[in-house]
Short mmCIF file of C-alpha atoms in Angstrom, two decimals:
data_model
loop_
_atom_site.label_atom_id
_atom_site.label_comp_id
_atom_site.label_asym_id
_atom_site.label_seq_id
_atom_site.Cartn_x
_atom_site.Cartn_y
_atom_site.Cartn_z
CA MET A 1 -21.75 -187.69 -105.26
CA GLU A 2 -18.02 -188.20 -105.75
CA MET A 3 -15.50 -185.39 -105.65
CA ARG A 4 -14.88 -185.67 -109.40
CA GLU A 5 -18.52 -184.95 -110.23
CA LEU A 6 -18.71 -182.11 -107.70
CA THR A 7 -15.61 -180.57 -109.23
CA VAL A 8 -17.04 -180.85 -112.75
CA VAL A 9 -20.36 -179.30 -111.69
CA ALA A 10 -18.58 -176.39 -109.99
CA GLY A 11 -16.12 -175.99 -112.87
CA SER A 12 -18.96 -176.07 -115.39
CA PHE A 13 -20.88 -173.41 -113.44
CA VAL A 14 -17.85 -171.11 -113.22
CA GLY A 15 -16.73 -171.80 -116.79
CA PHE A 16 -20.10 -170.95 -118.30
CA GLN A 17 -20.32 -167.84 -116.14
CA LEU A 18 -16.92 -166.68 -117.46
CA LEU A 19 -18.03 -167.48 -121.01
CA PHE A 20 -21.11 -165.34 -120.44
CA SER A 21 -19.32 -162.41 -118.80
CA VAL A 22 -15.98 -162.31 -120.62
CA ALA A 23 -15.63 -164.53 -123.67
CA SER A 24 -19.02 -163.95 -125.29
CA PRO A 25 -18.76 -160.12 -125.44
CA LEU A 26 -15.27 -160.33 -126.94
CA LEU A 27 -16.15 -163.04 -129.44
CA SER A 28 -19.49 -161.50 -130.43
CA SER A 29 -17.93 -158.05 -130.99
CA ALA A 30 -15.34 -159.63 -133.28
CA ILE A 31 -18.00 -161.53 -135.26
CA THR A 32 -20.44 -158.68 -135.82
CA PRO A 33 -20.26 -154.93 -135.06
CA ASP A 34 -24.04 -154.92 -134.59
CA TYR A 35 -23.52 -156.69 -131.26
CA GLY A 36 -22.39 -153.43 -129.63
CA ARG A 37 -25.50 -151.62 -130.88
CA LEU A 38 -27.92 -153.93 -129.07
CA PRO A 39 -29.75 -152.61 -125.97
CA PRO A 40 -28.55 -153.94 -122.59
CA THR A 41 -31.40 -156.45 -122.24
CA LYS A 42 -30.64 -157.89 -125.67
CA LEU A 43 -26.93 -158.06 -124.87
CA THR A 44 -27.68 -160.16 -121.81
CA GLU A 45 -29.83 -162.60 -123.75
CA TRP A 46 -27.32 -162.68 -126.63
CA ASN A 47 -24.53 -163.74 -124.28
CA SER A 48 -26.85 -166.24 -122.59
CA ARG A 49 -27.74 -167.85 -125.91
CA LEU A 50 -24.14 -168.03 -127.06
CA VAL A 51 -23.31 -169.89 -123.83
CA SER A 52 -26.32 -172.13 -124.44
CA THR A 53 -25.04 -172.98 -127.91
CA VAL A 54 -21.57 -173.85 -126.63
CA HIS A 55 -23.04 -176.07 -123.91
CA ALA A 56 -25.34 -177.81 -126.40
CA LEU A 57 -22.50 -178.61 -128.78
CA ILE A 58 -20.24 -179.95 -126.01
CA VAL A 59 -22.88 -182.09 -124.33
CA GLY A 60 -24.68 -183.17 -127.52
CA LEU A 61 -21.55 -184.42 -129.26
CA PHE A 62 -20.31 -186.10 -126.07
CA CYS A 63 -23.72 -187.78 -125.81
CA LEU A 64 -23.42 -189.20 -129.33
CA TYR A 65 -19.93 -190.49 -128.56
CA ILE A 66 -21.25 -192.36 -125.50
CA LEU A 67 -24.19 -193.81 -127.41
CA TRP A 68 -21.91 -195.07 -130.17
CA PHE A 69 -18.90 -196.29 -128.21
CA ASP A 70 -19.75 -196.88 -124.52
CA ASP A 71 -20.66 -200.56 -124.60
CA ALA A 72 -21.07 -200.84 -120.82
CA VAL A 73 -23.86 -198.28 -120.77
CA ASN A 74 -25.59 -199.60 -123.87
CA THR A 75 -25.47 -203.20 -122.64
CA ASN A 76 -26.98 -202.43 -119.23
CA PRO A 77 -29.02 -199.22 -119.48
CA VAL A 78 -30.02 -199.23 -115.81
CA TRP A 79 -26.82 -200.19 -113.99
CA GLY A 80 -24.05 -199.95 -116.61
CA ASP A 81 -20.78 -198.19 -115.78
CA PRO A 82 -21.85 -194.53 -115.56
CA SER A 83 -18.39 -192.88 -115.54
CA LEU A 84 -18.62 -191.03 -118.86
CA VAL A 85 -22.33 -190.34 -118.48
CA LYS A 86 -21.82 -188.83 -115.04
CA LEU A 87 -19.17 -186.54 -116.50
CA ASN A 88 -21.55 -185.38 -119.23
CA VAL A 89 -24.42 -184.97 -116.78
CA ALA A 90 -22.20 -183.01 -114.38
CA ILE A 91 -21.37 -180.55 -117.16
CA THR A 92 -25.08 -180.13 -117.84
CA CYS A 93 -25.95 -179.69 -114.15
CA GLY A 94 -23.36 -176.93 -113.85
CA TYR A 95 -24.88 -175.24 -116.88
CA LEU A 96 -28.45 -175.60 -115.57
CA LEU A 97 -27.47 -174.05 -112.23
CA TYR A 98 -25.71 -171.17 -114.01
CA ASP A 99 -28.77 -170.61 -116.21
CA LEU A 100 -31.19 -170.66 -113.26
CA VAL A 101 -29.12 -168.00 -111.51
CA LEU A 102 -29.06 -165.93 -114.71
CA LEU A 103 -32.85 -166.23 -115.10
CA ALA A 104 -33.41 -165.24 -111.47
CA CYS A 105 -31.17 -162.17 -111.83
CA ASN A 106 -32.88 -161.09 -115.06
CA TRP A 107 -36.41 -162.35 -114.52
CA SER A 108 -38.14 -159.17 -115.71
CA THR A 109 -36.60 -159.49 -119.18
CA MET A 110 -35.68 -163.17 -119.52
CA GLY A 111 -37.96 -164.98 -117.09
CA ASP A 112 -39.66 -168.04 -118.57
CA SER A 113 -41.61 -170.49 -116.41
CA PHE A 114 -41.24 -173.24 -119.04
CA PHE A 115 -37.45 -173.03 -118.84
CA VAL A 116 -37.53 -173.08 -115.04
CA CYS A 117 -39.73 -176.20 -115.08
CA HIS A 118 -37.45 -177.81 -117.66
CA HIS A 119 -34.29 -177.06 -115.64
CA LEU A 120 -35.75 -178.23 -112.32
CA ALA A 121 -37.10 -181.45 -113.82
CA ALA A 122 -33.72 -182.18 -115.41
CA LEU A 123 -31.79 -181.42 -112.21
CA TYR A 124 -34.15 -183.63 -110.19
CA ALA A 125 -33.55 -186.59 -112.49
CA TYR A 126 -29.84 -186.00 -113.06
CA GLY A 127 -29.29 -185.78 -109.30
CA TYR A 128 -29.99 -189.52 -109.09
CA VAL A 129 -27.48 -190.21 -111.84
CA LEU A 130 -24.74 -188.26 -110.08
CA THR A 131 -25.42 -189.53 -106.56
CA ARG A 132 -26.47 -193.12 -107.28
CA GLY A 133 -24.95 -193.83 -110.70
CA VAL A 134 -28.24 -195.29 -111.94
CA LEU A 135 -29.97 -195.11 -115.34
CA PRO A 136 -26.88 -193.93 -117.26
CA TYR A 137 -28.21 -194.89 -120.71
CA PHE A 138 -31.50 -193.07 -120.21
CA ALA A 139 -29.86 -189.98 -118.73
CA ASN A 140 -27.46 -189.77 -121.64
CA PHE A 141 -30.21 -190.42 -124.19
CA ARG A 142 -32.13 -187.38 -122.96
CA LEU A 143 -29.12 -185.18 -123.76
CA ILE A 144 -29.55 -185.85 -127.48
CA SER A 145 -32.18 -183.13 -127.34
CA GLU A 146 -29.46 -180.51 -126.88
CA LEU A 147 -28.48 -180.89 -130.54
CA SER A 148 -31.51 -178.78 -131.53
CA THR A 149 -30.53 -175.86 -129.30
CA PRO A 150 -27.99 -174.17 -131.64
CA PHE A 151 -30.68 -173.78 -134.32
CA VAL A 152 -33.15 -172.31 -131.82
CA ASN A 153 -30.53 -169.81 -130.64
CA GLN A 154 -29.48 -168.93 -134.19
CA ARG A 155 -33.07 -168.01 -134.95
CA TRP A 156 -32.98 -165.53 -132.07
CA PHE A 157 -29.63 -164.11 -133.25
CA PHE A 158 -31.12 -163.41 -136.69
CA GLU A 159 -34.08 -161.64 -135.08
CA ALA A 160 -31.81 -159.56 -132.83
CA LEU A 161 -29.78 -158.48 -135.87
CA LYS A 162 -33.05 -157.56 -137.64
CA TYR A 163 -32.74 -160.03 -140.48
CA PRO A 164 -36.04 -160.12 -142.38
CA ARG A 165 -37.98 -163.34 -141.94
CA SER A 166 -37.89 -163.85 -145.69
CA HIS A 167 -34.06 -163.84 -145.73
CA GLN A 168 -32.73 -167.10 -147.15
CA MET A 169 -30.52 -167.80 -144.12
CA VAL A 170 -33.46 -167.24 -141.74
CA VAL A 171 -35.72 -169.56 -143.73
CA LEU A 172 -33.08 -172.29 -144.02
CA ASN A 173 -32.29 -172.11 -140.30
CA GLY A 174 -35.99 -172.19 -139.45
CA VAL A 175 -36.56 -175.33 -141.50
CA ALA A 176 -33.41 -176.97 -140.07
CA MET A 177 -34.53 -176.03 -136.55
CA ALA A 178 -37.94 -177.61 -137.01
CA VAL A 179 -36.50 -180.78 -138.58
CA VAL A 180 -33.72 -181.28 -136.02
CA PHE A 181 -36.00 -180.44 -133.08
CA PHE A 182 -38.47 -183.05 -134.30
CA LEU A 183 -35.77 -185.69 -134.85
CA VAL A 184 -33.97 -185.33 -131.50
CA ARG A 185 -36.92 -184.50 -129.23
CA ILE A 186 -40.11 -185.93 -130.75
CA ALA A 187 -39.21 -188.74 -133.16
CA VAL A 188 -37.06 -190.46 -130.51
CA MET A 189 -39.94 -190.68 -128.01
CA PRO A 190 -41.27 -194.08 -129.16
CA SER A 191 -37.80 -195.63 -129.10
CA TYR A 192 -37.01 -194.09 -125.73
CA TRP A 193 -40.24 -195.15 -124.07
CA ALA A 194 -40.01 -198.63 -125.60
CA SER A 195 -36.63 -198.98 -123.85
CA VAL A 196 -38.16 -197.67 -120.62
CA PHE A 197 -41.08 -200.13 -120.70
CA ALA A 198 -38.70 -202.98 -121.54
CA THR A 199 -37.04 -202.54 -118.14
CA PHE A 200 -40.28 -202.78 -116.14
CA GLY A 201 -40.44 -205.91 -114.03
CA THR A 202 -36.79 -206.82 -114.63
CA PRO A 203 -34.38 -207.46 -111.72
CA ASP A 204 -32.45 -204.31 -112.69
CA PHE A 205 -35.61 -202.22 -112.42
CA GLU A 206 -36.55 -203.79 -109.08
CA ARG A 207 -33.12 -202.82 -107.68
CA LEU A 208 -34.09 -199.17 -108.07
CA ASP A 209 -35.87 -197.74 -105.07
CA LEU A 210 -39.23 -196.02 -105.43
CA GLY A 211 -37.68 -192.55 -105.32
CA ALA A 212 -35.45 -193.26 -108.32
CA GLN A 213 -38.31 -194.81 -110.25
CA VAL A 214 -40.58 -191.81 -109.60
CA ALA A 215 -37.84 -189.30 -110.42
CA TRP A 216 -37.07 -191.11 -113.67
CA ILE A 217 -40.62 -191.46 -114.97
CA THR A 218 -42.10 -188.14 -113.79
CA SER A 219 -39.19 -186.05 -115.05
CA CYS A 220 -39.29 -187.75 -118.46
CA VAL A 221 -43.05 -187.22 -118.76
CA ALA A 222 -42.66 -183.55 -117.82
CA LEU A 223 -39.81 -183.01 -120.30
CA ASP A 224 -41.70 -184.70 -123.12
CA ILE A 225 -44.79 -182.58 -122.48
CA LEU A 226 -42.63 -179.43 -122.64
CA ASN A 227 -40.91 -180.68 -125.80
CA THR A 228 -44.29 -181.32 -127.42
CA ILE A 229 -45.47 -177.80 -126.57
CA TRP A 230 -42.26 -176.30 -127.97
CA MET A 231 -42.55 -178.45 -131.11
CA TYR A 232 -46.06 -177.09 -131.68
CA LYS A 233 -44.82 -173.51 -131.34
CA ILE A 234 -41.83 -174.13 -133.64
CA THR A 235 -44.04 -175.77 -136.26
CA ARG A 236 -46.41 -172.81 -136.24
CA GLY A 237 -43.51 -170.36 -136.54
CA CYS A 238 -41.92 -172.34 -139.37
CA TYR A 239 -45.24 -172.49 -141.21
CA LYS A 240 -45.70 -168.72 -140.90
CA VAL A 241 -42.18 -168.05 -142.21
CA LEU A 242 -42.58 -170.40 -145.18
CA THR A 243 -46.03 -169.12 -146.14
CA GLY A 244 -44.93 -165.51 -145.61
CA THR A 245 -41.90 -166.05 -147.86
CA ARG A 246 -44.10 -167.64 -150.52
CA ARG A 247 -46.55 -164.70 -150.40
CA GLN A 248 -43.72 -162.21 -150.67
CA LYS A 249 -42.31 -163.97 -153.75
CA VAL A 250 -45.75 -163.95 -155.38
CA LYS A 251 -46.14 -160.27 -154.54
CA GLU A 252 -42.70 -159.42 -155.93
CA GLY A 253 -43.50 -161.42 -159.07
CA SER A 254 -46.78 -159.58 -159.59
CA GLU A 255 -45.08 -156.23 -159.03
CA THR A 256 -42.40 -157.12 -161.58
CA LEU A 257 -45.08 -158.21 -164.04
CA SER A 258 -47.03 -155.01 -163.43
CA SER A 259 -43.94 -152.89 -164.10
CA SER A 260 -43.31 -154.82 -167.31
CA ASP A 261 -46.88 -154.23 -168.46
CA LYS A 262 -46.54 -150.52 -167.75
CA ASN A 263 -43.38 -150.35 -169.85
CA LYS A 264 -45.12 -152.14 -172.71
CA LEU A 265 -48.03 -149.72 -172.56
CA ALA A 266 -45.64 -146.78 -172.54
CA ASN A 267 -43.78 -148.14 -175.54
CA ASN A 268 -47.01 -148.81 -177.43
CA HIS A 269 -48.22 -145.27 -176.68
CA THR A 270 -44.93 -143.82 -177.96
CA ASP A 271 -45.22 -145.84 -181.12
#
């Protein structure tokens, strides 16, 4: 790994830690006074999710820029010039290391084995990108998934602030979360794996050693299994919110109708 990537990883780790410890409390207090009323465990997760949202926006938008404008990577997905991709991956690796430390320090309240598996699988695969400069297109493509993270975090923010599930903003965010999660993590699977299979047996693929090939395929399989599990959970949650909102509207309508009938009966009795 070159000094530039090491510096970016270290800077990313420190920067996200400062965002968690200093910037998030100040920014969150300015946005909503309810932030200060949260219990300590919720404050920790709030700050963690704000950092997660910032990371997702930085890396996700940078990923789209590379996909649209980095011809070297798009032309040769296995051995194309990885300069910009390595920069983006280094930012993500710094974030993943920061988040693993945070999870370890707050395991009793924030520990999640799925997240640990996700982070370790990603670090295992991205390590080859940073040290060998291989598979830049595929490494960058995986980062598209980060674009769904802000919606997932916003859902948690609404819950922490005790917004009712029937609130219009909660419902709209839930639908957007399910749609975006599907588009950037599930719908792209066929296209991604078609590109993967297209490299099999090519000279570029043969230049990879067995370790890189195993790291690439196994990490992608593991991440896609996790994404499928999360998609199932999100779909169930979205369905419950939508059906719950519909039931509440029907209930409110029947209550309004019942009140109207009572008024009519009262008027008729008076007459």
